[in-house]
Amino acid sequence: MPLAALTILLPLASFAILAVFWPIRHTGRPAAWLSTLTAVASFVIALLVLRDVAPMGAPPELWTMPWLVHGGRVIAEVGFRVDAVSASMLVVVTCVAACVQVYSLGYMSHEPKPALGRYYAWHSLFIVAMAGLVLAPNLLQLVAGWELVGLCSYLLIGFYWAKPSAGKAAVKAVWVTRFADIGLMCGLVLLYVETGGFAWEGFSWANPGASELVAALLFLGVMGKSAQVPLHVWLPDAMEGPTPVSALLHAATMVAAGVFLVVRCWPLFEGAETLLVAMSWIGAITALVAAITASVQTDIKKVLAYSTCSQLGYMVAGLGSGEMLGGYFHLTTHAFFKALLFLGAGSVIHAVHSNEMGEMGGLRKKIPLTAALFAIGTFALAGFPGLSGFFSKDLLLEEVAHGGQWGPLAILLFVAGLTPFYMMRVYCLVFLGEPSEKSNHAHESPLVMLAPMALLAIPAAVLGFGAGSFGELLGHEYHFAVTPVGAAATVAGLLGLGLGYAKFGMGQLASLELPGLAAFVRSGPIDNAWRLCWERGLLPVARNVGWFDRYVVDGLVNFSGWITLEAGDRIRRLQTGSAHDYLYAAALGAVLIAVAGVVGGVLA
């Protein structure tokens, strides 16, 4: 069994103990330490696995056993696959999960002990689901982990179950992603029909067009899980969960699963040329819509939520270029600086006890360490030269340009300027300016919260310099060079930072916010469109189908039952219990048979 299997087995043991032994789960702090230690151990093991993994192209390390067998043929196996793709993603998942676990020791310390044990049990299960998804040796096992991730997200988003909005947000996440998963399941079935298996590569397609259709169906599931327009509406509402949960969902787990699926199935997607073009446009539109929406939000967590949608759009557009490296590398860098930003937002909320940026201000002097770490995440997301986001975004945009996707490229370059603008808005409103009444009573977070943020700040700052090594690991050659596209993105980013600071940090610009547009964006037009489809489309159809079911289908069934009862009641009257009646009936039958025989003979 490979060493990587321990990244699943250790959290699984933690979950089993916390789920079965309720006295331990109800202790709170011991339960938290058990879950946290297994998460940290999984991260250390993942680093060891990555150190020893062979570059892409070398035979993967496989450990499998038969799962589904029919007629002596193994349809699917279950086990572990360790290669460059799975090992690199495993490090990202376990690192973010471990940092979130440690951070939660401080952020969630005020929760009741039973709730704290429940929280950490679900966290452990989440790591099991994601690690199982990443290490899956075939698509069928990945889908099993995919669905388990969805269950864990439902539980964690609805953690504050007594709060109605949290319950609604959890249900919304389930329904939207399950709707998208209809495509995923259909693609899975068609894949088996066409190829007879679920392996990652080596498909033998009898029908050339089936490959693109399978890829398109799988991408529908990706759109739901990775929050692409118009299926992104669940992700901002997921902010109802605790802030560490937001970091876990938005950085390297649930939303990353969709992008990872495309990377993992790359032999399938890279030949689907029409789909790749559609992916570029969908990703670019998602990046633009989410960035505009983030620019007018007042809740700090919702700004970061829409920012995640926007960056996921970047990744999908990058993969739509026909190249894998840029989108996957941006997924990796984004995981660290977005987790840092969410944990930084949690530190701010912990200090002022509010999510609203209007109730903050001047926090740089009150919580200077949080301010410094949040600044690193802000500039990394903005693509500031030298930080990780600069390298990954530059590589991604170069691949889009190389693929000839000029329309999506123009949109992404515009978003490259809009992203630093709204992030500078967040930083100025929260950390600069005059302090609010709540800011006056703010205090720095404890070390147990600051230490994970500092750890995440390291890759957020320097991981971009490892782009060449990352490319070699995945079998691609990459050397950084200044290009017109990269220069344009950098200029747009610096301009966005400057405009954001001039407006919100110095207050010297006239308002750049159009009130009508801002009100329209805040009203949630896409949410309203879904609600309209539900109320004016699906519900009337459901009512009509319900009427047909109740009065036509059920009516036919009930009528057949009534006929049977009536016939039985009338036939039952022939059963008198009198021997004379039965003799008369037998005699009458004999006479009728004789008459029938005579008539038949005459006619013959």
Coordinates of N, CA, C and O in Angstrom, one line a residue, residues 420-421 424 492-504 506 509:
P420 N -7.6 43.7 -8.8 CA -6.8 44.5 -7.8 C -7.6 45.7 -7.3 O -7.4 46.2 -6.2
F421 N -8.5 46.3 -8.2 CA -9.3 47.4 -7.8 C -10.2 47.1 -6.6 O -10.2 47.8 -5.6
M424 N -8.2 46.2 -3.4 CA -7.7 47.4 -2.8 C -8.8 48.1 -2.0 O -8.6 48.7 -1.0
A492 N -2.4 46.5 -16.3 CA -3.8 46.6 -15.8 C -3.9 46.4 -14.3 O -4.7 47.1 -13.6
G493 N -3.1 45.4 -13.8 CA -3.2 45.2 -12.4 C -2.7 46.4 -11.6 O -3.3 46.8 -10.6
L494 N -1.6 47.0 -12.0 CA -1.0 48.1 -11.3 C -2.0 49.3 -11.4 O -2.1 50.1 -10.4
L495 N -2.6 49.5 -12.5 CA -3.6 50.5 -12.7 C -4.8 50.3 -11.7 O -5.2 51.3 -11.1
G496 N -5.2 49.1 -11.7 CA -6.3 48.8 -10.7 C -6.0 49.0 -9.3 O -6.8 49.6 -8.5
L497 N -4.8 48.7 -8.9 CA -4.3 49.0 -7.5 C -4.3 50.5 -7.3 O -4.7 51.0 -6.2
G498 N -3.7 51.2 -8.3 CA -3.6 52.6 -8.1 C -5.0 53.3 -8.0 O -5.2 54.2 -7.1
L499 N -5.9 52.9 -8.9 CA -7.2 53.5 -8.8 C -7.9 53.2 -7.5 O -8.6 54.0 -6.9
G500 N -7.8 51.9 -7.1 CA -8.4 51.5 -5.9 C -7.9 52.3 -4.7 O -8.7 52.7 -3.8
Y501 N -6.6 52.5 -4.6 CA -6.0 53.3 -3.5 C -6.4 54.7 -3.6 O -6.7 55.4 -2.6
A502 N -6.4 55.3 -4.8 CA -6.8 56.7 -5.0 C -8.2 57.0 -4.5 O -8.5 58.0 -3.9
K503 N -9.1 56.0 -4.8 CA -10.5 56.2 -4.5 C -10.8 55.9 -3.0 O -11.4 56.7 -2.3
F504 N -10.3 54.8 -2.5 CA -10.7 54.4 -1.2 C -9.6 54.7 -0.1 O -10.0 54.7 1.1
M506 N -7.2 57.3 -0.5 CA -6.9 58.7 -0.4 C -8.2 59.6 -0.6 O -8.2 60.7 -0.2
L509 N -10.6 60.6 -5.8 CA -11.3 60.4 -7.1 C -12.8 60.6 -6.9 O -13.3 60.3 -5.8

